[in-house]
Amino acid sequence: MMFDQTIRPRRLRAGDPLRRMVRETRVSPDSLIYPVFLAEGNGIYREIPSLPGQYHYSPDELPRLTERLQAHGVSRVLLFGLPAQKDAEGSSAWAENGIVQQGIRRLRELMPSLYIVTDVCMCEYTSHGHCGILCGCEVDNDRTLERLAGIALSHAQAGADMVAPSDMMDGRVAAIRAKLDANGFQNVPILAYSAKYASSFYGPFRDAAGSAPSFGDRRAYQMDWHNAREAMRECELDVREGADILMIKPALAYLDLIHEARNRFDLPLAAYAVSGEYAMVKAAAAAGLIDEHGVMCESAIAVFRAGADILITYYACELADAMRAGEIG
């Protein structure tokens, strides 16, 4: 069979220098955010069983973290807190000396150049494990807004660079923006968990953060994973309320939504490669079923290729190394 051989796409695949020159998706370590779990107490540096290679850090053990970050050239973190005490209203979440507030101040001393983003939610701090104030067995959306705004303000006062509400309450971005602005923090951006699904991929995180609900589930406020149009509506609402960055969570099973959000909105777009995604790769690699490094790189590029500008990932250090080595990016 004869056919025109004038056009040969393989010409641009002939060698690594050429392939790297014509890559359509380019990434850098500046696009990575590393999730960190802070534990209240002293002398705590313990590996998280459900997340191999990830650790709980008490504030006095944070030099271990900053040494690792500096060794790999990672300069952005997302902080989660594990308090010593919990109550029905999660009051330690906005305490001046709460665990995240302690962690922010300690990290500022250890690594002044570190960019600190803080998770704003209540599930780690409430005795019932839900993301807000309860009215009976339901989360009271509007009562919760003031609490979330107070948490965000306390983080900003402690020195956070950015706050990231993950609760999925209606109106939380507007409430946080108003609270920050009224207290002189107009320049603290909000990274909104805009489309956060009620996903089965969160299991290891809930173990790591001690945040599993004591009854029921979170489907009344986290999104139904059957729905795509609703995700765009959530993103649009966050844009209107003053979000500076949008997020889709989880990442890999929701690439279609990352792509759709990229096409619809001009704000920077983040994706969170969540604990279950990380744990599955780790487990398959430990069983000898996959090339961990290769799958890590390919999965990350899939997220960026779909349209994300920022990737929150437990593989941030390893990906930063791969980017600098020219293996990706």
JSON list of C-alpha atoms in Angstrom, two decimals, residues 23-217:
[
{"chain": "A", "resi": 23, "resn": "ARG", "atom": "CA", "xyz": [7.38, 18.83, 25.00]},
{"chain": "A", "resi": 24, "resn": "GLU", "atom": "CA", "xyz": [3.94, 20.31, 25.33]},
{"chain": "A", "resi": 25, "resn": "THR", "atom": "CA", "xyz": [3.73, 20.03, 29.13]},
{"chain": "A", "resi": 26, "resn": "ARG", "atom": "CA", "xyz": [6.49, 21.68, 31.15]},
{"chain": "A", "resi": 27, "resn": "VAL", "atom": "CA", "xyz": [6.70, 21.65, 34.92]},
{"chain": "A", "resi": 28, "resn": "SER", "atom": "CA", "xyz": [9.01, 22.85, 37.66]},
{"chain": "A", "resi": 29, "resn": "PRO", "atom": "CA", "xyz": [9.47, 22.24, 41.40]},
{"chain": "A", "resi": 30, "resn": "ASP", "atom": "CA", "xyz": [7.82, 25.63, 41.93]},
{"chain": "A", "resi": 31, "resn": "SER", "atom": "CA", "xyz": [4.51, 23.98, 41.01]},
{"chain": "A", "resi": 32, "resn": "LEU", "atom": "CA", "xyz": [4.66, 21.46, 43.88]},
{"chain": "A", "resi": 33, "resn": "ILE", "atom": "CA", "xyz": [3.16, 21.68, 47.37]},
{"chain": "A", "resi": 34, "resn": "TYR", "atom": "CA", "xyz": [4.06, 19.10, 50.02]},
{"chain": "A", "resi": 35, "resn": "PRO", "atom": "CA", "xyz": [1.41, 18.09, 52.61]},
{"chain": "A", "resi": 36, "resn": "VAL", "atom": "CA", "xyz": [2.72, 17.97, 56.19]},
{"chain": "A", "resi": 37, "resn": "PHE", "atom": "CA", "xyz": [1.10, 16.51, 59.32]},
{"chain": "A", "resi": 38, "resn": "LEU", "atom": "CA", "xyz": [1.84, 18.35, 62.57]},
{"chain": "A", "resi": 39, "resn": "ALA", "atom": "CA", "xyz": [1.24, 16.53, 65.86]},
{"chain": "A", "resi": 40, "resn": "GLU", "atom": "CA", "xyz": [0.87, 18.30, 69.19]},
{"chain": "A", "resi": 41, "resn": "GLY", "atom": "CA", "xyz": [3.45, 17.26, 71.75]},
{"chain": "A", "resi": 42, "resn": "ASN", "atom": "CA", "xyz": [7.22, 16.79, 71.86]},
{"chain": "A", "resi": 43, "resn": "GLY", "atom": "CA", "xyz": [9.66, 14.32, 70.38]},
{"chain": "A", "resi": 44, "resn": "ILE", "atom": "CA", "xyz": [7.16, 13.08, 67.80]},
{"chain": "A", "resi": 45, "resn": "TYR", "atom": "CA", "xyz": [8.68, 11.87, 64.55]},
{"chain": "A", "resi": 46, "resn": "ARG", "atom": "CA", "xyz": [6.79, 8.76, 63.52]},
{"chain": "A", "resi": 47, "resn": "GLU", "atom": "CA", "xyz": [6.09, 7.20, 60.18]},
{"chain": "A", "resi": 48, "resn": "ILE", "atom": "CA", "xyz": [2.43, 7.04, 59.18]},
{"chain": "A", "resi": 49, "resn": "PRO", "atom": "CA", "xyz": [1.61, 3.34, 58.58]},
{"chain": "A", "resi": 50, "resn": "SER", "atom": "CA", "xyz": [-0.93, 4.05, 55.85]},
{"chain": "A", "resi": 51, "resn": "LEU", "atom": "CA", "xyz": [1.41, 6.49, 54.08]},
{"chain": "A", "resi": 52, "resn": "PRO", "atom": "CA", "xyz": [4.89, 4.93, 53.89]},
{"chain": "A", "resi": 53, "resn": "GLY", "atom": "CA", "xyz": [7.59, 7.56, 53.84]},
{"chain": "A", "resi": 54, "resn": "GLN", "atom": "CA", "xyz": [5.36, 10.25, 55.40]},
{"chain": "A", "resi": 55, "resn": "TYR", "atom": "CA", "xyz": [5.61, 11.34, 59.03]},
{"chain": "A", "resi": 56, "resn": "HIS", "atom": "CA", "xyz": [3.93, 13.08, 61.93]},
{"chain": "A", "resi": 57, "resn": "TYR", "atom": "CA", "xyz": [6.09, 15.92, 63.25]},
{"chain": "A", "resi": 58, "resn": "SER", "atom": "CA", "xyz": [5.84, 17.71, 66.55]},
{"chain": "A", "resi": 59, "resn": "PRO", "atom": "CA", "xyz": [7.10, 21.31, 66.39]},
{"chain": "A", "resi": 60, "resn": "ASP", "atom": "CA", "xyz": [10.44, 20.45, 68.00]},
{"chain": "A", "resi": 61, "resn": "GLU", "atom": "CA", "xyz": [11.09, 17.80, 65.31]},
{"chain": "A", "resi": 62, "resn": "LEU", "atom": "CA", "xyz": [10.45, 20.12, 62.37]},
{"chain": "A", "resi": 63, "resn": "PRO", "atom": "CA", "xyz": [14.19, 20.55, 61.64]},
{"chain": "A", "resi": 64, "resn": "ARG", "atom": "CA", "xyz": [13.96, 17.03, 60.17]},
{"chain": "A", "resi": 65, "resn": "LEU", "atom": "CA", "xyz": [11.32, 18.30, 57.76]},
{"chain": "A", "resi": 66, "resn": "THR", "atom": "CA", "xyz": [13.07, 21.50, 56.72]},
{"chain": "A", "resi": 67, "resn": "GLU", "atom": "CA", "xyz": [16.33, 19.62, 56.14]},
{"chain": "A", "resi": 68, "resn": "ARG", "atom": "CA", "xyz": [14.49, 17.27, 53.81]},
{"chain": "A", "resi": 69, "resn": "LEU", "atom": "CA", "xyz": [12.73, 20.09, 51.98]},
{"chain": "A", "resi": 70, "resn": "GLN", "atom": "CA", "xyz": [15.96, 21.98, 51.47]},
{"chain": "A", "resi": 71, "resn": "ALA", "atom": "CA", "xyz": [17.77, 18.85, 50.28]},
{"chain": "A", "resi": 72, "resn": "HIS", "atom": "CA", "xyz": [15.18, 18.35, 47.55]},
{"chain": "A", "resi": 73, "resn": "GLY", "atom": "CA", "xyz": [14.51, 21.98, 46.73]},
{"chain": "A", "resi": 74, "resn": "VAL", "atom": "CA", "xyz": [10.87, 21.98, 47.81]},
{"chain": "A", "resi": 75, "resn": "SER", "atom": "CA", "xyz": [9.73, 25.33, 49.17]},
{"chain": "A", "resi": 76, "resn": "ARG", "atom": "CA", "xyz": [5.96, 25.07, 49.58]},
{"chain": "A", "resi": 77, "resn": "VAL", "atom": "CA", "xyz": [3.99, 23.12, 52.18]},
{"chain": "A", "resi": 78, "resn": "LEU", "atom": "CA", "xyz": [0.36, 22.54, 53.15]},
{"chain": "A", "resi": 79, "resn": "LEU", "atom": "CA", "xyz": [-0.06, 22.09, 56.90]},
{"chain": "A", "resi": 80, "resn": "PHE", "atom": "CA", "xyz": [-2.54, 19.82, 58.70]},
{"chain": "A", "resi": 81, "resn": "GLY", "atom": "CA", "xyz": [-2.82, 19.60, 62.48]},
{"chain": "A", "resi": 82, "resn": "LEU", "atom": "CA", "xyz": [-3.40, 16.78, 64.96]},
{"chain": "A", "resi": 83, "resn": "PRO", "atom": "CA", "xyz": [-4.39, 18.38, 68.27]},
{"chain": "A", "resi": 84, "resn": "ALA", "atom": "CA", "xyz": [-3.91, 16.81, 71.69]},
{"chain": "A", "resi": 85, "resn": "GLN", "atom": "CA", "xyz": [-7.49, 17.62, 72.70]},
{"chain": "A", "resi": 86, "resn": "LYS", "atom": "CA", "xyz": [-10.74, 17.65, 70.71]},
{"chain": "A", "resi": 87, "resn": "ASP", "atom": "CA", "xyz": [-14.19, 18.97, 71.53]},
{"chain": "A", "resi": 88, "resn": "ALA", "atom": "CA", "xyz": [-17.57, 19.31, 69.85]},
{"chain": "A", "resi": 89, "resn": "GLU", "atom": "CA", "xyz": [-16.73, 22.71, 68.34]},
{"chain": "A", "resi": 90, "resn": "GLY", "atom": "CA", "xyz": [-13.09, 22.03, 67.45]},
{"chain": "A", "resi": 91, "resn": "SER", "atom": "CA", "xyz": [-11.94, 24.98, 69.55]},
{"chain": "A", "resi": 92, "resn": "SER", "atom": "CA", "xyz": [-8.25, 24.11, 69.35]},
{"chain": "A", "resi": 93, "resn": "ALA", "atom": "CA", "xyz": [-8.37, 24.83, 65.60]},
{"chain": "A", "resi": 94, "resn": "TRP", "atom": "CA", "xyz": [-8.36, 28.60, 66.18]},
{"chain": "A", "resi": 95, "resn": "ALA", "atom": "CA", "xyz": [-6.36, 28.67, 69.43]},
{"chain": "A", "resi": 96, "resn": "GLU", "atom": "CA", "xyz": [-3.44, 31.08, 69.41]},
{"chain": "A", "resi": 97, "resn": "ASN", "atom": "CA", "xyz": [-1.13, 28.25, 70.44]},
{"chain": "A", "resi": 98, "resn": "GLY", "atom": "CA", "xyz": [-2.84, 25.50, 68.45]},
{"chain": "A", "resi": 99, "resn": "ILE", "atom": "CA", "xyz": [-0.73, 22.93, 66.70]},
{"chain": "A", "resi": 100, "resn": "VAL", "atom": "CA", "xyz": [-0.85, 24.53, 63.24]},
{"chain": "A", "resi": 101, "resn": "GLN", "atom": "CA", "xyz": [-0.17, 27.96, 64.74]},
{"chain": "A", "resi": 102, "resn": "GLN", "atom": "CA", "xyz": [2.84, 26.52, 66.60]},
{"chain": "A", "resi": 103, "resn": "GLY", "atom": "CA", "xyz": [4.03, 24.84, 63.44]},
{"chain": "A", "resi": 104, "resn": "ILE", "atom": "CA", "xyz": [3.80, 28.02, 61.37]},
{"chain": "A", "resi": 105, "resn": "ARG", "atom": "CA", "xyz": [5.91, 29.98, 63.84]},
{"chain": "A", "resi": 106, "resn": "ARG", "atom": "CA", "xyz": [8.52, 27.21, 64.15]},
{"chain": "A", "resi": 107, "resn": "LEU", "atom": "CA", "xyz": [8.82, 26.78, 60.39]},
{"chain": "A", "resi": 108, "resn": "ARG", "atom": "CA", "xyz": [9.25, 30.53, 60.00]},
{"chain": "A", "resi": 109, "resn": "GLU", "atom": "CA", "xyz": [12.28, 30.33, 62.32]},
{"chain": "A", "resi": 110, "resn": "LEU", "atom": "CA", "xyz": [13.77, 27.29, 60.61]},
{"chain": "A", "resi": 111, "resn": "MET", "atom": "CA", "xyz": [13.19, 28.16, 56.96]},
{"chain": "A", "resi": 112, "resn": "PRO", "atom": "CA", "xyz": [12.18, 31.79, 56.40]},
{"chain": "A", "resi": 113, "resn": "SER", "atom": "CA", "xyz": [11.84, 31.28, 52.64]},
{"chain": "A", "resi": 114, "resn": "LEU", "atom": "CA", "xyz": [9.27, 28.49, 53.03]},
{"chain": "A", "resi": 115, "resn": "TYR", "atom": "CA", "xyz": [5.85, 29.30, 51.59]},
{"chain": "A", "resi": 116, "resn": "ILE", "atom": "CA", "xyz": [3.25, 28.09, 54.08]},
{"chain": "A", "resi": 117, "resn": "VAL", "atom": "CA", "xyz": [-0.29, 27.17, 53.10]},
{"chain": "A", "resi": 118, "resn": "THR", "atom": "CA", "xyz": [-2.65, 25.98, 55.84]},
{"chain": "A", "resi": 119, "resn": "ASP", "atom": "CA", "xyz": [-5.63, 23.68, 55.62]},
{"chain": "A", "resi": 120, "resn": "VAL", "atom": "CA", "xyz": [-8.71, 25.36, 57.11]},
{"chain": "A", "resi": 121, "resn": "CYS", "atom": "CA", "xyz": [-11.18, 22.79, 58.35]},
{"chain": "A", "resi": 122, "resn": "MET", "atom": "CA", "xyz": [-12.53, 21.37, 61.60]},
{"chain": "A", "resi": 123, "resn": "CYS", "atom": "CA", "xyz": [-12.62, 17.59, 61.12]},
{"chain": "A", "resi": 124, "resn": "GLU", "atom": "CA", "xyz": [-9.22, 17.00, 62.77]},
{"chain": "A", "resi": 125, "resn": "TYR", "atom": "CA", "xyz": [-10.29, 19.07, 65.78]},
{"chain": "A", "resi": 126, "resn": "THR", "atom": "CA", "xyz": [-13.88, 18.01, 66.49]},
{"chain": "A", "resi": 127, "resn": "SER", "atom": "CA", "xyz": [-14.68, 15.09, 68.75]},
{"chain": "A", "resi": 128, "resn": "HIS", "atom": "CA", "xyz": [-17.24, 13.88, 66.20]},
{"chain": "A", "resi": 129, "resn": "GLY", "atom": "CA", "xyz": [-14.92, 14.17, 63.18]},
{"chain": "A", "resi": 130, "resn": "HIS", "atom": "CA", "xyz": [-17.22, 16.26, 61.02]},
{"chain": "A", "resi": 131, "resn": "CYS", "atom": "CA", "xyz": [-16.15, 19.45, 59.26]},
{"chain": "A", "resi": 132, "resn": "GLY", "atom": "CA", "xyz": [-18.32, 21.89, 61.17]},
{"chain": "A", "resi": 133, "resn": "ILE", "atom": "CA", "xyz": [-20.63, 22.66, 64.09]},
{"chain": "A", "resi": 134, "resn": "LEU", "atom": "CA", "xyz": [-23.37, 20.09, 64.57]},
{"chain": "A", "resi": 135, "resn": "CYS", "atom": "CA", "xyz": [-27.08, 20.72, 64.96]},
{"chain": "A", "resi": 136, "resn": "GLY", "atom": "CA", "xyz": [-28.30, 17.30, 65.99]},
{"chain": "A", "resi": 137, "resn": "CYS", "atom": "CA", "xyz": [-26.68, 14.94, 63.51]},
{"chain": "A", "resi": 138, "resn": "GLU", "atom": "CA", "xyz": [-26.32, 17.51, 60.74]},
{"chain": "A", "resi": 139, "resn": "VAL", "atom": "CA", "xyz": [-23.58, 20.05, 60.15]},
{"chain": "A", "resi": 140, "resn": "ASP", "atom": "CA", "xyz": [-24.94, 23.58, 60.55]},
{"chain": "A", "resi": 141, "resn": "ASN", "atom": "CA", "xyz": [-23.52, 25.33, 57.49]},
{"chain": "A", "resi": 142, "resn": "ASP", "atom": "CA", "xyz": [-24.05, 28.95, 58.55]},
{"chain": "A", "resi": 143, "resn": "ARG", "atom": "CA", "xyz": [-22.86, 28.57, 62.15]},
{"chain": "A", "resi": 144, "resn": "THR", "atom": "CA", "xyz": [-19.75, 26.86, 60.84]},
{"chain": "A", "resi": 145, "resn": "LEU", "atom": "CA", "xyz": [-18.79, 29.79, 58.59]},
{"chain": "A", "resi": 146, "resn": "GLU", "atom": "CA", "xyz": [-17.79, 32.05, 61.45]},
{"chain": "A", "resi": 147, "resn": "ARG", "atom": "CA", "xyz": [-15.65, 29.29, 62.96]},
{"chain": "A", "resi": 148, "resn": "LEU", "atom": "CA", "xyz": [-13.88, 28.68, 59.67]},
{"chain": "A", "resi": 149, "resn": "ALA", "atom": "CA", "xyz": [-13.23, 32.38, 59.23]},
{"chain": "A", "resi": 150, "resn": "GLY", "atom": "CA", "xyz": [-11.78, 32.49, 62.75]},
{"chain": "A", "resi": 151, "resn": "ILE", "atom": "CA", "xyz": [-9.47, 29.57, 61.98]},
{"chain": "A", "resi": 152, "resn": "ALA", "atom": "CA", "xyz": [-8.22, 31.25, 58.80]},
{"chain": "A", "resi": 153, "resn": "LEU", "atom": "CA", "xyz": [-7.59, 34.49, 60.68]},
{"chain": "A", "resi": 154, "resn": "SER", "atom": "CA", "xyz": [-5.65, 32.69, 63.42]},
{"chain": "A", "resi": 155, "resn": "HIS", "atom": "CA", "xyz": [-3.45, 31.07, 60.77]},
{"chain": "A", "resi": 156, "resn": "ALA", "atom": "CA", "xyz": [-2.79, 34.41, 59.09]},
{"chain": "A", "resi": 157, "resn": "GLN", "atom": "CA", "xyz": [-1.97, 36.00, 62.45]},
{"chain": "A", "resi": 158, "resn": "ALA", "atom": "CA", "xyz": [0.52, 33.20, 63.12]},
{"chain": "A", "resi": 159, "resn": "GLY", "atom": "CA", "xyz": [2.23, 33.92, 59.80]},
{"chain": "A", "resi": 160, "resn": "ALA", "atom": "CA", "xyz": [0.62, 31.71, 57.15]},
{"chain": "A", "resi": 161, "resn": "ASP", "atom": "CA", "xyz": [1.15, 32.89, 53.58]},
{"chain": "A", "resi": 162, "resn": "MET", "atom": "CA", "xyz": [-2.07, 31.37, 52.23]},
{"chain": "A", "resi": 163, "resn": "VAL", "atom": "CA", "xyz": [-5.16, 29.65, 53.64]},
{"chain": "A", "resi": 164, "resn": "ALA", "atom": "CA", "xyz": [-6.96, 26.70, 52.05]},
{"chain": "A", "resi": 165, "resn": "PRO", "atom": "CA", "xyz": [-10.52, 25.96, 53.21]},
{"chain": "A", "resi": 166, "resn": "SER", "atom": "CA", "xyz": [-11.34, 22.27, 52.66]},
{"chain": "A", "resi": 167, "resn": "ASP", "atom": "CA", "xyz": [-14.67, 21.94, 54.50]},
{"chain": "A", "resi": 168, "resn": "MET", "atom": "CA", "xyz": [-17.06, 22.40, 51.53]},
{"chain": "A", "resi": 169, "resn": "MET", "atom": "CA", "xyz": [-19.49, 24.62, 53.43]},
{"chain": "A", "resi": 170, "resn": "ASP", "atom": "CA", "xyz": [-21.53, 26.96, 51.23]},
{"chain": "A", "resi": 171, "resn": "GLY", "atom": "CA", "xyz": [-20.22, 30.53, 51.47]},
{"chain": "A", "resi": 172, "resn": "ARG", "atom": "CA", "xyz": [-16.97, 29.75, 53.29]},
{"chain": "A", "resi": 173, "resn": "VAL", "atom": "CA", "xyz": [-14.72, 31.60, 50.83]},
{"chain": "A", "resi": 174, "resn": "ALA", "atom": "CA", "xyz": [-16.74, 34.81, 51.17]},
{"chain": "A", "resi": 175, "resn": "ALA", "atom": "CA", "xyz": [-16.77, 34.51, 54.97]},
{"chain": "A", "resi": 176, "resn": "ILE", "atom": "CA", "xyz": [-13.01, 33.95, 55.14]},
{"chain": "A", "resi": 177, "resn": "ARG", "atom": "CA", "xyz": [-12.26, 36.74, 52.69]},
{"chain": "A", "resi": 178, "resn": "ALA", "atom": "CA", "xyz": [-14.36, 39.17, 54.71]},
{"chain": "A", "resi": 179, "resn": "LYS", "atom": "CA", "xyz": [-12.71, 38.16, 57.99]},
{"chain": "A", "resi": 180, "resn": "LEU", "atom": "CA", "xyz": [-9.18, 38.43, 56.61]},
{"chain": "A", "resi": 181, "resn": "ASP", "atom": "CA", "xyz": [-9.85, 41.78, 54.95]},
{"chain": "A", "resi": 182, "resn": "ALA", "atom": "CA", "xyz": [-11.47, 43.24, 58.07]},
{"chain": "A", "resi": 183, "resn": "ASN", "atom": "CA", "xyz": [-8.36, 42.37, 60.10]},
{"chain": "A", "resi": 184, "resn": "GLY", "atom": "CA", "xyz": [-5.69, 43.71, 57.77]},
{"chain": "A", "resi": 185, "resn": "PHE", "atom": "CA", "xyz": [-4.89, 40.53, 55.86]},
{"chain": "A", "resi": 186, "resn": "GLN", "atom": "CA", "xyz": [-6.13, 41.64, 52.45]},
{"chain": "A", "resi": 187, "resn": "ASN", "atom": "CA", "xyz": [-3.03, 40.19, 50.81]},
{"chain": "A", "resi": 188, "resn": "VAL", "atom": "CA", "xyz": [-3.38, 36.64, 52.16]},
{"chain": "A", "resi": 189, "resn": "PRO", "atom": "CA", "xyz": [-4.69, 34.54, 49.25]},
{"chain": "A", "resi": 190, "resn": "ILE", "atom": "CA", "xyz": [-7.33, 31.82, 49.47]},
{"chain": "A", "resi": 191, "resn": "LEU", "atom": "CA", "xyz": [-6.72, 28.47, 47.82]},
{"chain": "A", "resi": 192, "resn": "ALA", "atom": "CA", "xyz": [-10.23, 27.03, 47.71]},
{"chain": "A", "resi": 193, "resn": "TYR", "atom": "CA", "xyz": [-10.94, 23.31, 47.75]},
{"chain": "A", "resi": 194, "resn": "SER", "atom": "CA", "xyz": [-13.58, 24.15, 45.17]},
{"chain": "A", "resi": 195, "resn": "ALA", "atom": "CA", "xyz": [-14.62, 20.71, 43.97]},
{"chain": "A", "resi": 196, "resn": "LYS", "atom": "CA", "xyz": [-13.85, 18.25, 46.75]},
{"chain": "A", "resi": 197, "resn": "TYR", "atom": "CA", "xyz": [-15.54, 14.92, 46.25]},
{"chain": "A", "resi": 198, "resn": "ALA", "atom": "CA", "xyz": [-16.79, 12.42, 48.84]},
{"chain": "A", "resi": 199, "resn": "SER", "atom": "CA", "xyz": [-14.09, 10.05, 47.68]},
{"chain": "A", "resi": 200, "resn": "SER", "atom": "CA", "xyz": [-12.96, 6.59, 48.71]},
{"chain": "A", "resi": 201, "resn": "PHE", "atom": "CA", "xyz": [-9.40, 7.74, 47.99]},
{"chain": "A", "resi": 202, "resn": "TYR", "atom": "CA", "xyz": [-9.19, 9.59, 51.34]},
{"chain": "A", "resi": 203, "resn": "GLY", "atom": "CA", "xyz": [-8.87, 6.54, 53.59]},
{"chain": "A", "resi": 204, "resn": "PRO", "atom": "CA", "xyz": [-5.14, 6.80, 54.41]},
{"chain": "A", "resi": 205, "resn": "PHE", "atom": "CA", "xyz": [-5.43, 10.53, 55.12]},
{"chain": "A", "resi": 206, "resn": "ARG", "atom": "CA", "xyz": [-8.19, 9.99, 57.67]},
{"chain": "A", "resi": 207, "resn": "ASP", "atom": "CA", "xyz": [-5.93, 7.52, 59.43]},
{"chain": "A", "resi": 208, "resn": "ALA", "atom": "CA", "xyz": [-2.99, 9.94, 59.26]},
{"chain": "A", "resi": 209, "resn": "ALA", "atom": "CA", "xyz": [-5.00, 12.93, 60.50]},
{"chain": "A", "resi": 210, "resn": "GLY", "atom": "CA", "xyz": [-7.29, 11.10, 62.91]},
{"chain": "A", "resi": 211, "resn": "SER", "atom": "CA", "xyz": [-10.24, 12.72, 61.17]},
{"chain": "A", "resi": 212, "resn": "ALA", "atom": "CA", "xyz": [-12.66, 9.91, 60.36]},
{"chain": "A", "resi": 213, "resn": "PRO", "atom": "CA", "xyz": [-16.24, 10.87, 61.31]},
{"chain": "A", "resi": 214, "resn": "SER", "atom": "CA", "xyz": [-17.56, 9.08, 64.38]},
{"chain": "A", "resi": 215, "resn": "PHE", "atom": "CA", "xyz": [-20.95, 8.61, 62.72]},
{"chain": "A", "resi": 216, "resn": "GLY", "atom": "CA", "xyz": [-22.39, 8.92, 59.23]},
{"chain": "A", "resi": 217, "resn": "ASP", "atom": "CA", "xyz": [-20.27, 10.28, 56.40]}
]
